[in-house]
Coordinates of C-alpha atoms in Angstrom, one line a residue:
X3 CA 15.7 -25.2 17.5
X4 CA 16.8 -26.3 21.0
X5 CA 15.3 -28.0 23.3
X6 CA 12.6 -25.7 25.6
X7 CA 12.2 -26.5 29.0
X8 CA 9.7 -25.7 31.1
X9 CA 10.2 -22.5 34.1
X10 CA 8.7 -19.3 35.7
X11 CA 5.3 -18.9 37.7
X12 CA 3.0 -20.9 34.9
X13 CA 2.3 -24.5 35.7
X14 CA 5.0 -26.4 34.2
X15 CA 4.6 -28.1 30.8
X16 CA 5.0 -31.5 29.4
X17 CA 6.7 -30.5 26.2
X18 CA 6.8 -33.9 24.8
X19 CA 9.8 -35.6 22.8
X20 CA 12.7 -33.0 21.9
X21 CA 12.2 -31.0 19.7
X22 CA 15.7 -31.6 18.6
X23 CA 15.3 -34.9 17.8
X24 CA 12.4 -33.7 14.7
X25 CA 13.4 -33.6 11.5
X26 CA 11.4 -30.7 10.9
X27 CA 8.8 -28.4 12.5
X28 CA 6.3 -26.3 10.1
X29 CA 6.9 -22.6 10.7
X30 CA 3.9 -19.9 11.0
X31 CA 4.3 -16.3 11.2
X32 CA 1.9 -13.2 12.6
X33 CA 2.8 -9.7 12.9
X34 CA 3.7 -10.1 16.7
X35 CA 4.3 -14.0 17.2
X36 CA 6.4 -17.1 15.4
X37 CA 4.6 -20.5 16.2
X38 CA 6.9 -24.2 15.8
X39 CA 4.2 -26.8 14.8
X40 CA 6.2 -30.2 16.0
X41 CA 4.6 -33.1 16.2
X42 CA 1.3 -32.9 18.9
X43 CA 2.5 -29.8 20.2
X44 CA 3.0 -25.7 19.5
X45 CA 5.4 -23.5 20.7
X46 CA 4.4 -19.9 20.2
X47 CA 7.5 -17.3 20.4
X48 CA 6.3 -13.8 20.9
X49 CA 8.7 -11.4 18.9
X50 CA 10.3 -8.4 20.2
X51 CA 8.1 -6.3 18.4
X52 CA 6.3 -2.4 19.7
X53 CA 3.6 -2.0 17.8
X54 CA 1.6 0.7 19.6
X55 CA -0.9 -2.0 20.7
X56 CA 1.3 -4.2 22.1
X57 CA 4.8 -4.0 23.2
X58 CA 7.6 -7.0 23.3
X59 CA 10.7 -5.3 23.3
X60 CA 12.0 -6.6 26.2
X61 CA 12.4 -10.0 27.2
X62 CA 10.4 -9.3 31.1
X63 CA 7.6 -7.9 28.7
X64 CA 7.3 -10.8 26.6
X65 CA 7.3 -13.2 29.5
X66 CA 4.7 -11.6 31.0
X67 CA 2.9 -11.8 27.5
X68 CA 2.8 -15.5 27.8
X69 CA 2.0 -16.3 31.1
X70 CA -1.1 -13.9 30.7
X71 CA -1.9 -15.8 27.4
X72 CA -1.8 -19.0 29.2
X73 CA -3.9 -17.6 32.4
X74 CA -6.4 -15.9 29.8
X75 CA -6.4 -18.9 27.6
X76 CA -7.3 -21.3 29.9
X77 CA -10.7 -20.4 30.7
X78 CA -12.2 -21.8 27.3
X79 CA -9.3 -24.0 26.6
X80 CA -7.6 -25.5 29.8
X81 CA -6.0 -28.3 28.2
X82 CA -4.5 -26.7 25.4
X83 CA -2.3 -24.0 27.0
X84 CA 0.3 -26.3 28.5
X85 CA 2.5 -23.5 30.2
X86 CA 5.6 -21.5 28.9
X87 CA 8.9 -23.0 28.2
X88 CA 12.2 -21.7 27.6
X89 CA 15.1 -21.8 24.9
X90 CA 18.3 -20.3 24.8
X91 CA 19.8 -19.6 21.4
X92 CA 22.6 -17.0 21.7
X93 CA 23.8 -15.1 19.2
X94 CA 20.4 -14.7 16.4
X95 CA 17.5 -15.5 18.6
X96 CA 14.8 -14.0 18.7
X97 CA 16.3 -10.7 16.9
X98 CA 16.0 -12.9 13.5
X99 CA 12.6 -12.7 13.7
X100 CA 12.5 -9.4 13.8
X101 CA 15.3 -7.7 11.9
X102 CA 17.5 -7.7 14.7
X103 CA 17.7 -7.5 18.7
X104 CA 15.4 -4.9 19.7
X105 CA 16.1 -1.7 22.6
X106 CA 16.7 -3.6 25.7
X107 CA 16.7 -6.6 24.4
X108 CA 18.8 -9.5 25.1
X109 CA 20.0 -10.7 21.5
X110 CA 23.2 -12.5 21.3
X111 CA 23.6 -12.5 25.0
X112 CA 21.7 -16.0 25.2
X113 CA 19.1 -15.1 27.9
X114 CA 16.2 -17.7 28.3
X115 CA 13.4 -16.8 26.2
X116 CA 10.0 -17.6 26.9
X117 CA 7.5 -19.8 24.4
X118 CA 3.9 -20.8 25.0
X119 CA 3.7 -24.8 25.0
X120 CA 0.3 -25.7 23.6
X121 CA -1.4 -29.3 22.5
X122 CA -1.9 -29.0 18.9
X123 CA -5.2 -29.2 17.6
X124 CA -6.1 -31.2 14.2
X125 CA -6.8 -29.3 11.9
X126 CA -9.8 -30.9 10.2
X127 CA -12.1 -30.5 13.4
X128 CA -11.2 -26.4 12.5
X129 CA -14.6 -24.7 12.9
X130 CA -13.8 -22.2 9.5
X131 CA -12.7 -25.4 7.4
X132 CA -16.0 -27.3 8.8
X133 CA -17.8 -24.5 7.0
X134 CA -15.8 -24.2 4.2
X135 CA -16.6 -27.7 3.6
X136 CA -20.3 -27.8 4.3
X137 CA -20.0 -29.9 7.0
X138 CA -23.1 -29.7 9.7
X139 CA -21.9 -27.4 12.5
X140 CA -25.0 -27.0 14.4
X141 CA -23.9 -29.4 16.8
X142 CA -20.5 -28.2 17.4
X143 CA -21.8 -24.4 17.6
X144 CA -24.5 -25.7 20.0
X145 CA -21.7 -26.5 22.3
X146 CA -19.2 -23.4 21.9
X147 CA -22.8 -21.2 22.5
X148 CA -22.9 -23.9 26.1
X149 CA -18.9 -22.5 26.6
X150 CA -19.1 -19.2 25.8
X151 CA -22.2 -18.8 28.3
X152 CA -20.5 -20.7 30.7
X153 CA -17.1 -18.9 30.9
X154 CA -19.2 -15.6 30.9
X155 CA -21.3 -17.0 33.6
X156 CA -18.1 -16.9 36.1
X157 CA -16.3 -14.6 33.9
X158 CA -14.6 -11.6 36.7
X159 CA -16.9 -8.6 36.2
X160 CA -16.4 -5.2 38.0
X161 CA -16.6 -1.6 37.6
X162 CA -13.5 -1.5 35.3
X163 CA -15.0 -4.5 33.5
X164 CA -18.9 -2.8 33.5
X165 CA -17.4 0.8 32.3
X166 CA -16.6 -1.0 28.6
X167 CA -19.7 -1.8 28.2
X168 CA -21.7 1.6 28.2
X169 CA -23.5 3.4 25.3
X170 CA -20.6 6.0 25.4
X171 CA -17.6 3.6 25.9
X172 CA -19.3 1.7 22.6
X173 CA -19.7 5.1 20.9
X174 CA -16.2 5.7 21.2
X175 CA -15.0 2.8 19.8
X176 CA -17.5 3.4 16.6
X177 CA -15.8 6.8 16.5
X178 CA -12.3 6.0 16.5
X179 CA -12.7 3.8 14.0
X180 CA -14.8 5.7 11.9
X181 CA -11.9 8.3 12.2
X182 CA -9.3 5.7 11.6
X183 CA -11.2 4.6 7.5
X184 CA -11.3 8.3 6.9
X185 CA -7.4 9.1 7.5
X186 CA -6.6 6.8 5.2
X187 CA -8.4 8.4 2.3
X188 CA -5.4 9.8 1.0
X189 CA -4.1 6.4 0.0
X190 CA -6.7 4.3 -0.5
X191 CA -10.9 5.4 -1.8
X192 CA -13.2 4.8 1.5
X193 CA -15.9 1.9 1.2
X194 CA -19.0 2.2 -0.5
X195 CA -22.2 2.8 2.3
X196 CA -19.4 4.7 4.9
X197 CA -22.0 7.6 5.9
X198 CA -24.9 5.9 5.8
X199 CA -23.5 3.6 8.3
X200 CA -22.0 6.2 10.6
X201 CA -25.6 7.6 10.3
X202 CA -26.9 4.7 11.5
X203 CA -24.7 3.9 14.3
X204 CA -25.1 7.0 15.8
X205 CA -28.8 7.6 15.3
X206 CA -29.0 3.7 17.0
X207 CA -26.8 4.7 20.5
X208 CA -28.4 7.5 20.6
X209 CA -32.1 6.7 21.7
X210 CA -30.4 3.2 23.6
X211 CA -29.3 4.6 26.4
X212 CA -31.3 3.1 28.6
X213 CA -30.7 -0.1 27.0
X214 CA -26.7 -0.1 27.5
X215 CA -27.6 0.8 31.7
X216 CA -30.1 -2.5 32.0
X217 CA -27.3 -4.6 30.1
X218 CA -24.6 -3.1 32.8
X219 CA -27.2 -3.4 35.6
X220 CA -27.4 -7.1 34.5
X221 CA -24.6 -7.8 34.8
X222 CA -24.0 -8.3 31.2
X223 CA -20.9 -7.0 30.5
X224 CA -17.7 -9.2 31.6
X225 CA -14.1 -10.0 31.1
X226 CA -14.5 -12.2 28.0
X227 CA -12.3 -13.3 24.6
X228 CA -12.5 -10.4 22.9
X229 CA -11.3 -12.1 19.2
X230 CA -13.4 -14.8 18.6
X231 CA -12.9 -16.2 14.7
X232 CA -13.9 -19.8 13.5
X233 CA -10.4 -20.5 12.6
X234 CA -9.5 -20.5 16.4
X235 CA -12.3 -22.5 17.7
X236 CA -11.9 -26.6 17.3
X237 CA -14.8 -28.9 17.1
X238 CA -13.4 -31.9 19.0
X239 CA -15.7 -35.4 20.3
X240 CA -15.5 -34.3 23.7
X241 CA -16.5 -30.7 23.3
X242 CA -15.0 -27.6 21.9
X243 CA -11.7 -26.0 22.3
X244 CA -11.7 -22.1 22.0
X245 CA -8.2 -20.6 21.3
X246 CA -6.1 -17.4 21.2
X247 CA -8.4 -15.1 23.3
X248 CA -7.3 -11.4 23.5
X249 CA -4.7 -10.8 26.0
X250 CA -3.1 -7.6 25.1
X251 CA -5.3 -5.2 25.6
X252 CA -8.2 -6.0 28.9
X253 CA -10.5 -2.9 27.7
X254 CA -10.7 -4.9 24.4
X255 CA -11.7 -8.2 26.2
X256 CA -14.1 -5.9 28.3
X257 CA -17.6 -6.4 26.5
X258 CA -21.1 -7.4 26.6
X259 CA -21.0 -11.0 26.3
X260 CA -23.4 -10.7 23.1
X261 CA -21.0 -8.7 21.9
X262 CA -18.6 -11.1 22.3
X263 CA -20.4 -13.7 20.8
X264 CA -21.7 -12.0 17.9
X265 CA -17.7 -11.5 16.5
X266 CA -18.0 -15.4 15.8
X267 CA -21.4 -14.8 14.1
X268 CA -20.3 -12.2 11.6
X269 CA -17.1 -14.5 11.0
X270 CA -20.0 -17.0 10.2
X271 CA -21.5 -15.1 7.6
X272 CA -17.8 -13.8 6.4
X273 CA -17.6 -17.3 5.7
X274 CA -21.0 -17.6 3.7
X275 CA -23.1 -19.8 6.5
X276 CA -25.9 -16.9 7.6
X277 CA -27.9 -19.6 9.2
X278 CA -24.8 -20.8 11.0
X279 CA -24.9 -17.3 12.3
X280 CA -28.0 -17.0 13.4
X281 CA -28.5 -20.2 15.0
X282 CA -25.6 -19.9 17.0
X283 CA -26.7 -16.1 18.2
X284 CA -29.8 -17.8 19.3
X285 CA -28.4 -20.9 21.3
X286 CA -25.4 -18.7 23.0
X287 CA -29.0 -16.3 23.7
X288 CA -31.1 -19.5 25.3
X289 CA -27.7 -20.9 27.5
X290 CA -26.9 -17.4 28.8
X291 CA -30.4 -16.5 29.5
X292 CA -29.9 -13.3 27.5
X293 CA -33.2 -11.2 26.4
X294 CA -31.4 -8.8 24.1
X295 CA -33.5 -7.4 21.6
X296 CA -32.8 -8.8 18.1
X297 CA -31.9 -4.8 17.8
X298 CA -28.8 -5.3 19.9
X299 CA -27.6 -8.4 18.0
X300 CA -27.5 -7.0 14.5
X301 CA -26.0 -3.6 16.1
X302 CA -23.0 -6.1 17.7
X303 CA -22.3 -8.2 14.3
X304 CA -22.3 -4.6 12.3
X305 CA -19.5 -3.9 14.8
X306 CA -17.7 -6.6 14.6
X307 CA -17.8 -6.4 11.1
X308 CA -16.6 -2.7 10.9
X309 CA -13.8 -3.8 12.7
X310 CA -13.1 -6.2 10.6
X311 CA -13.0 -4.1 7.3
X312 CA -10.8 -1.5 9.1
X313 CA -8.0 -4.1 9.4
X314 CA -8.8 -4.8 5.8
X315 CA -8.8 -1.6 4.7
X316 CA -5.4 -1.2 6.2
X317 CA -4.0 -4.6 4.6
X318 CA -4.8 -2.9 1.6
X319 CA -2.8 0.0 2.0
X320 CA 0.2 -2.4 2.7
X321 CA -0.3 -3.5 -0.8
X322 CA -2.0 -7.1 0.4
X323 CA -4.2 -8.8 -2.5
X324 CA -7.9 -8.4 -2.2
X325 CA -8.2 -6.5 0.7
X326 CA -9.9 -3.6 -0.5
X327 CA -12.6 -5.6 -1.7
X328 CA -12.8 -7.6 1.3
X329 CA -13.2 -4.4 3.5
X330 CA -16.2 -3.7 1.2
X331 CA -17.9 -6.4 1.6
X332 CA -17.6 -6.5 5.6
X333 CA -18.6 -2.6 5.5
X334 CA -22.0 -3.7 3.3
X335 CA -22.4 -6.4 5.7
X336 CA -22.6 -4.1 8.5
X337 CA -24.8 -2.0 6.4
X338 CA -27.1 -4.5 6.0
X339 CA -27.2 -5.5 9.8
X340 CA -27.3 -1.7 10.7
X341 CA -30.6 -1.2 8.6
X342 CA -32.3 -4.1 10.0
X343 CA -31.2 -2.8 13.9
X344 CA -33.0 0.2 13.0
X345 CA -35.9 0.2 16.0
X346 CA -39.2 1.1 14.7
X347 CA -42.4 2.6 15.7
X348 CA -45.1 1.1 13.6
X349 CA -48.6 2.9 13.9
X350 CA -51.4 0.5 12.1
X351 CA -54.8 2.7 12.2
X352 CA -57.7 2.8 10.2
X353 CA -61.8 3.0 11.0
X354 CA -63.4 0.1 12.8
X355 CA -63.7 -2.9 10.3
X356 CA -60.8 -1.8 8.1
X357 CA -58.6 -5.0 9.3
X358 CA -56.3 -2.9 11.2
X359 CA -56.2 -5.2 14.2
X360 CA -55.8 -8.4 12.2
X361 CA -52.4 -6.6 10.4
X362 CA -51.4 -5.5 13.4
X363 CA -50.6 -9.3 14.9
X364 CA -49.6 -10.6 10.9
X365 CA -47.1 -7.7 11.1
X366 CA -45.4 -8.0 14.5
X367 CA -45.2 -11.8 14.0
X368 CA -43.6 -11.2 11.1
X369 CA -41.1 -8.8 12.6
X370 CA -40.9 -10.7 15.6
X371 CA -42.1 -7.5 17.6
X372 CA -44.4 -6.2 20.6
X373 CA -47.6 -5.8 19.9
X374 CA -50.0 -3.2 21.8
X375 CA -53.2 -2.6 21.2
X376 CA -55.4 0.7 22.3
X377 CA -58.7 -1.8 22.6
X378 CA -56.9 -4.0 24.9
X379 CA -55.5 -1.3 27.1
X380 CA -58.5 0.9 27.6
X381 CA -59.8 -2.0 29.2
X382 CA -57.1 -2.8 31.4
X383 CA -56.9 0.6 32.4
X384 CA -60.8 0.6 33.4
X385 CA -60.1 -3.1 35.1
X386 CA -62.6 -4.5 32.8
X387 CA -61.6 -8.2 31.5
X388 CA -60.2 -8.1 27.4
X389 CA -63.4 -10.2 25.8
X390 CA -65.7 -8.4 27.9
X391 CA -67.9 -6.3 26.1
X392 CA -68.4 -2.5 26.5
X393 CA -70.3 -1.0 23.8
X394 CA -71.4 2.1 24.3
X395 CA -72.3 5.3 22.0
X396 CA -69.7 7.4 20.6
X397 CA -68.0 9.3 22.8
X398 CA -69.3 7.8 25.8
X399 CA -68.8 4.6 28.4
X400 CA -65.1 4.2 28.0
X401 CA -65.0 6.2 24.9
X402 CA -65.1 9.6 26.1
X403 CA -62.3 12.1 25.4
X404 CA -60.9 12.0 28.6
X405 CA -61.2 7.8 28.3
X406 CA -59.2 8.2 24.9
X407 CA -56.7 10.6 25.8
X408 CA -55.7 8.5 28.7
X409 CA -55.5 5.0 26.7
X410 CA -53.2 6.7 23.6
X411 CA -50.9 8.7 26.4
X412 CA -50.7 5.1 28.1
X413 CA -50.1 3.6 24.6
X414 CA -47.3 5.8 24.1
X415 CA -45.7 5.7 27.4
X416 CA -45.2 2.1 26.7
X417 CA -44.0 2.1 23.3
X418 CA -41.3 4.8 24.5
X419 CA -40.1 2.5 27.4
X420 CA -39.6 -0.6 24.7
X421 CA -38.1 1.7 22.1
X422 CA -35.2 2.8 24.4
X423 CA -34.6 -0.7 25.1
X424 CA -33.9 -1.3 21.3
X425 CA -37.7 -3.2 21.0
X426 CA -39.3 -1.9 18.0
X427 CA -43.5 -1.5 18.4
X428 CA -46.2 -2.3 16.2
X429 CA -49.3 0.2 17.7
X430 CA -52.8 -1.2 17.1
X431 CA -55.1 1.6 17.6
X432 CA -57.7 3.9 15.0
X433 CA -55.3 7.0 15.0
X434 CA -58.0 9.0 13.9
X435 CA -56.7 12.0 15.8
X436 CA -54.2 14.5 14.6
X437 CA -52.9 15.1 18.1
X438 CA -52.6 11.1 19.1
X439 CA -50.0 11.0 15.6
X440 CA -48.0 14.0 16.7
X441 CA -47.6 12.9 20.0
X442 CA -46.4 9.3 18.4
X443 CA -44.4 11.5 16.0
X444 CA -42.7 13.0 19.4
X445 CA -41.9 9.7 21.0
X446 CA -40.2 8.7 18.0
X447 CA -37.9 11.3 17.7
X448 CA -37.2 11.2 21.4
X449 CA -36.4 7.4 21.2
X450 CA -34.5 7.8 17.5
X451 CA -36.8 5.4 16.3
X452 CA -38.3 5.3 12.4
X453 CA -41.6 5.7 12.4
X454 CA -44.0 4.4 9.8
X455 CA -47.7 5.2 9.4
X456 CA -49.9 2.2 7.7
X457 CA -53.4 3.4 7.4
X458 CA -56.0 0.2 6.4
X459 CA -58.3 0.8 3.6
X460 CA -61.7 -1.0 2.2
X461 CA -64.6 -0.9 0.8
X462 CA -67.5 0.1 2.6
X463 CA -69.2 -3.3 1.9
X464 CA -66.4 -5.1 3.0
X465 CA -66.3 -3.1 7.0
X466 CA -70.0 -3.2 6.8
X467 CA -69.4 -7.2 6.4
X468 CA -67.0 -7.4 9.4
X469 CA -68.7 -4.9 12.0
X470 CA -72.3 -7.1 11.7
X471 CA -70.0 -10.7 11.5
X472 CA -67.4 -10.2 14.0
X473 CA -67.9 -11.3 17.7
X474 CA -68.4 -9.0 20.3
X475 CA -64.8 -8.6 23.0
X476 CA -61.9 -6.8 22.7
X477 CA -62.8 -4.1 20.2
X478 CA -66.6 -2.7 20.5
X479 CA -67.3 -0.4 17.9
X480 CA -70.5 -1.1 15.9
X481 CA -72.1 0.2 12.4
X482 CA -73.3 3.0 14.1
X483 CA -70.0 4.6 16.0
X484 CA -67.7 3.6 12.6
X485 CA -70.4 5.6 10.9
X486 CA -69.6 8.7 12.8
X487 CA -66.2 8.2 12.8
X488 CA -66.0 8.2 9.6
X489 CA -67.6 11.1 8.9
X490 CA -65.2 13.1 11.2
X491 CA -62.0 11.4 10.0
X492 CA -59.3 14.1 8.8
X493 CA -56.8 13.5 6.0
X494 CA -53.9 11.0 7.3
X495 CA -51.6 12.3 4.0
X496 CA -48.1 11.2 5.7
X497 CA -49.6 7.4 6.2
X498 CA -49.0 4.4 3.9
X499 CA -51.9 3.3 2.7
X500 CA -52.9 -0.5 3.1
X501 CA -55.6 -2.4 1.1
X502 CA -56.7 -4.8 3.5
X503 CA -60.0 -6.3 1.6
X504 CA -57.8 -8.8 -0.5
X505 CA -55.6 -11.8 1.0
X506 CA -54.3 -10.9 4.2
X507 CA -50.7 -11.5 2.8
X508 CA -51.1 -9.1 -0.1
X509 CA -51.4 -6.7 2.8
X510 CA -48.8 -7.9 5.0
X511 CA -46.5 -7.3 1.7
X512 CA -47.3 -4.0 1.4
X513 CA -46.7 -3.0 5.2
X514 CA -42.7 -5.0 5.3
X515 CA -42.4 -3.1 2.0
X516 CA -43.3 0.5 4.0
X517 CA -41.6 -0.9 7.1
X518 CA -38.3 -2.1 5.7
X519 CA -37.8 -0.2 2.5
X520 CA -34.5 -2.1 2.0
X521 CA -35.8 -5.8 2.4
X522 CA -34.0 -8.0 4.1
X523 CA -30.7 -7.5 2.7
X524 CA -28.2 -10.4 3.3
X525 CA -28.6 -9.6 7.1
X526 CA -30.3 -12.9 8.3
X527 CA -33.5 -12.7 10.5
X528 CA -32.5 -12.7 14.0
X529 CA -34.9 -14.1 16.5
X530 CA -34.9 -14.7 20.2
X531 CA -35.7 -18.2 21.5
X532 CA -38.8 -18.6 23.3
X533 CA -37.7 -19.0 27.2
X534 CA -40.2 -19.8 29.7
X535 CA -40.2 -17.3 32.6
X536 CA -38.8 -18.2 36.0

């Protein structure tokens, strides 16, 4: 190979000892680049190659190829993208490559062609083979969370940049690949779980739309990396180096900057460390400041994985090994994280001293979910304090009709504003009246959220035992007004029922099991961290 030297509007590069002078350089191929691995540095030689995506058919195009890989690269890597060098081979180079010189190409006529110059990295501080290994990565994906926050923190944003990230311009995507996996059905059998998970994705977008407008009005959506795998990031003492960012297509680099981070999560779990996934969703979440509903996560790394199994899919029909089964494991990993993004409205009702309000808090902690409560609201609507009492006769004092109506419409008015923002709800209140469940039933559908009905059951003895023990505050119902509502309560046939007289676990049990009727899957359970407020 001769010797590069370095030219052109990129800063120049120190290319480091000849490259004629090595005995040997290890040779790596992709479908639109040839890397020379020689001694501590890369040269990266982009191949004259159209490929729909991308084209390099002429020697201006594949110039301006590398400096923008170098600009581009540079933000999370500045000392590994050297600048670009030049060789001149005339005669075979770089047609070799690629079966020959390509239209407008240079070929045989010796022209300079341009190369990346890059530091090379070691290849044991690789974060893929760290995981492969079972090394500890939490420290090293605590600091590429710090990076990838940072670089998104200054990243250029604008309306070009903001228009990538709306419901629609996320829809599409989902679309075209979803059109893409069924035109190649002729040659190779779609995935297992393919209509459920369009089913899914749509159902999701559609009741977030108000979700997708707070992330743009944010400021959320910037010019980011766009193709961000563990075996480009590289765990080294003083910090991480993040290679090989997307530079041939900007709309593609365009995204939410969860969005961008969770591509390194699902790679995470590709690579069998869920907890790696998580906890590095959760630290780029804390650095960034983002309050993205765990919704919004799972929806991203189901993306990403899609994506994923598309290429896979396509391998497969190029005859590579194992792809087809890889593609169906990424499509049931998306699955997975698709049925756990589901938002959900949760009603827990039942009469007074049926534990309703103690499975209400055990459930949403569980979930990691709001929490509202009718008891608490009534009195913040009347300006009364929470542990103040206000017992009063049925139907009367702040239980009148009027009272009631106004507390549930209230109720439901907040749900609907956390469900378009991809929060799911667990709703603490009696639901004794047919009206109050159709109007939740409404909100629901509105939002596209699941809803699930958990009505709380006991013995008599048992409510009895809590109305005359508990202490007087937030909820005031006595012997007396349960007595009456019980008499009047109708049929609530569409409602899990929930034995709450046992161990409050048993119950909480038999809620998750009504509320996720798929368990957890192998989706891991994403939480936010807890951020003090400004």
């Amino acid at each position: 190979m001769p010797t590069p030297r370095t030219t052109g509007p990129a800063p120049r590069a120190d290319t480091g000892p000849a490259v004629a002078r090595s005995p040997r350089a290890d040779v790596r191929e992709t479908h639109t680049a040839v890397l020379f691995f020689l001694g501590d540095r890369v040269y990266k030689l982009k191949k004259p190659v159209g490929l729909g995506f991308v084209d390099f058919t002429t020697p201006a195009a594949r110039r301006r190829g590398c400096e923008r890989e170098v600009a581009l690269n540079r933000r999370f890597a500045p000392d590994v993208y050297l600048g670009i060098a030049e060789v001149r081979c005339p005669g075979a180079f770089p047609g070799a490559f690629a079966g020959g010189p390509a239209d407008g190409d240079a070929g045989g006529s010796g022209e300079p062609e341009p190369l990346v110059v890059m530091r090379r990295m070691p290849a044991e501080r690789r974060l893929a083979d760290m995981v492969r290994r079972g090394a500890d990565v939490e420290d090293p994906l605590r600091a590429v969370a710090r990076l990838l926050a940072a670089r998104h923190a200054d990243a250029p944003r604008g309306p070009d940049v903001a228009r990538e990230g709306t419901r629609d311009a996320l829809a599409g995507r989902w679309e075209a690949s979803f059109a893409e996996v069924r035109d190649l059905a002729d040659e190779i059998a779609p995935p297992d779980g393919l209509a459920e998970t369009e089913r899914l994705v749509r159902r999701y977008l559609r009741g977030r739309e108000v979700l997708f407008q707070t992330r743009i009005r944010q400021g959320r959506v910037v010019d980011g990396h766009g193709d961000l795998l563990a075996e480009d990031v590289f765990c080294l003492d003083d910090g991480p180096r993040v290679l090989d960012c997307l530079e041939f297509d900007d709309r593609l680099r365009h995204v939410d900057g969860l969005d961008d981070a969770a591509f390194l999560a699902m790679d995470l779990e590709r690579l069998g460390a869920p907890d790696a996934a998580a906890f590095f969703l959760a630290r780029y979440s804390e650095y960034s400041g983002d309050p993205a509903p765990p919704s919004l996560w799972h929806h991203y790394v189901a993306y990403r994985a899609f994506v994923r199994a598309k290429v896979s899919l396509i391998q497969a029909t190029q005859g590579a090994p194992d792809a087809a089964q890889r593609a169906q494991r990424l499509v049931t990993a998306a699955l997975h994280h698709l049925r756990a993004s589901a938002v959900r409205l949760v009603l827990v009702g039942g009469l007074p001293g049926r534990g309703k309000s103690t499975l209400s808090g055990a459930l949403a902690d569980r979930l990691g979910v709001t929490l509202l409560s009718s008891d608490r609201l009534r009195k913040e609507l009347a300006g009364v304090p929470v542990e103040q009492p206000s017992a009063a006769p049925y139907g009367e004092g702040l239980y009148t009709p009027e009272w009631t109506r106004a507390t549930y419409a209230a109720l439901l008015d907040r749900a609907a504003a956390l469900l378009s923002s991809g929060e799911s709800v667990v709703l603490d209140a009696s639901w004794t009246d047919p009206e109050q469940r159709e109007a939740a039933r409404r909100v629901a559908e509105r939002t596209s959220a699941d809803l699930v009905a958990l009505h709380c059951r006991t013995s008599g003895d048992v409510a009895a035992f809590r109305l005359a023990n508990r202490p007087r505050g937030t909820s005031d119902a006595g012997p007396e007004v349960a007595a009456v509502m019980e008499a009047r309560e109708p049929p609530w046939t569409e409602a899990v029922s929930v034995d709450t007289g046992g161990p409050l676990q048993a119950a909480v049990d038999r809620a998750l099991a009504a509320v996720r009727p798929y368990g957890t899957g192998r989706a891991p359970a994403f939480r936010r961290p807890y951020m003090e407020p400004d």
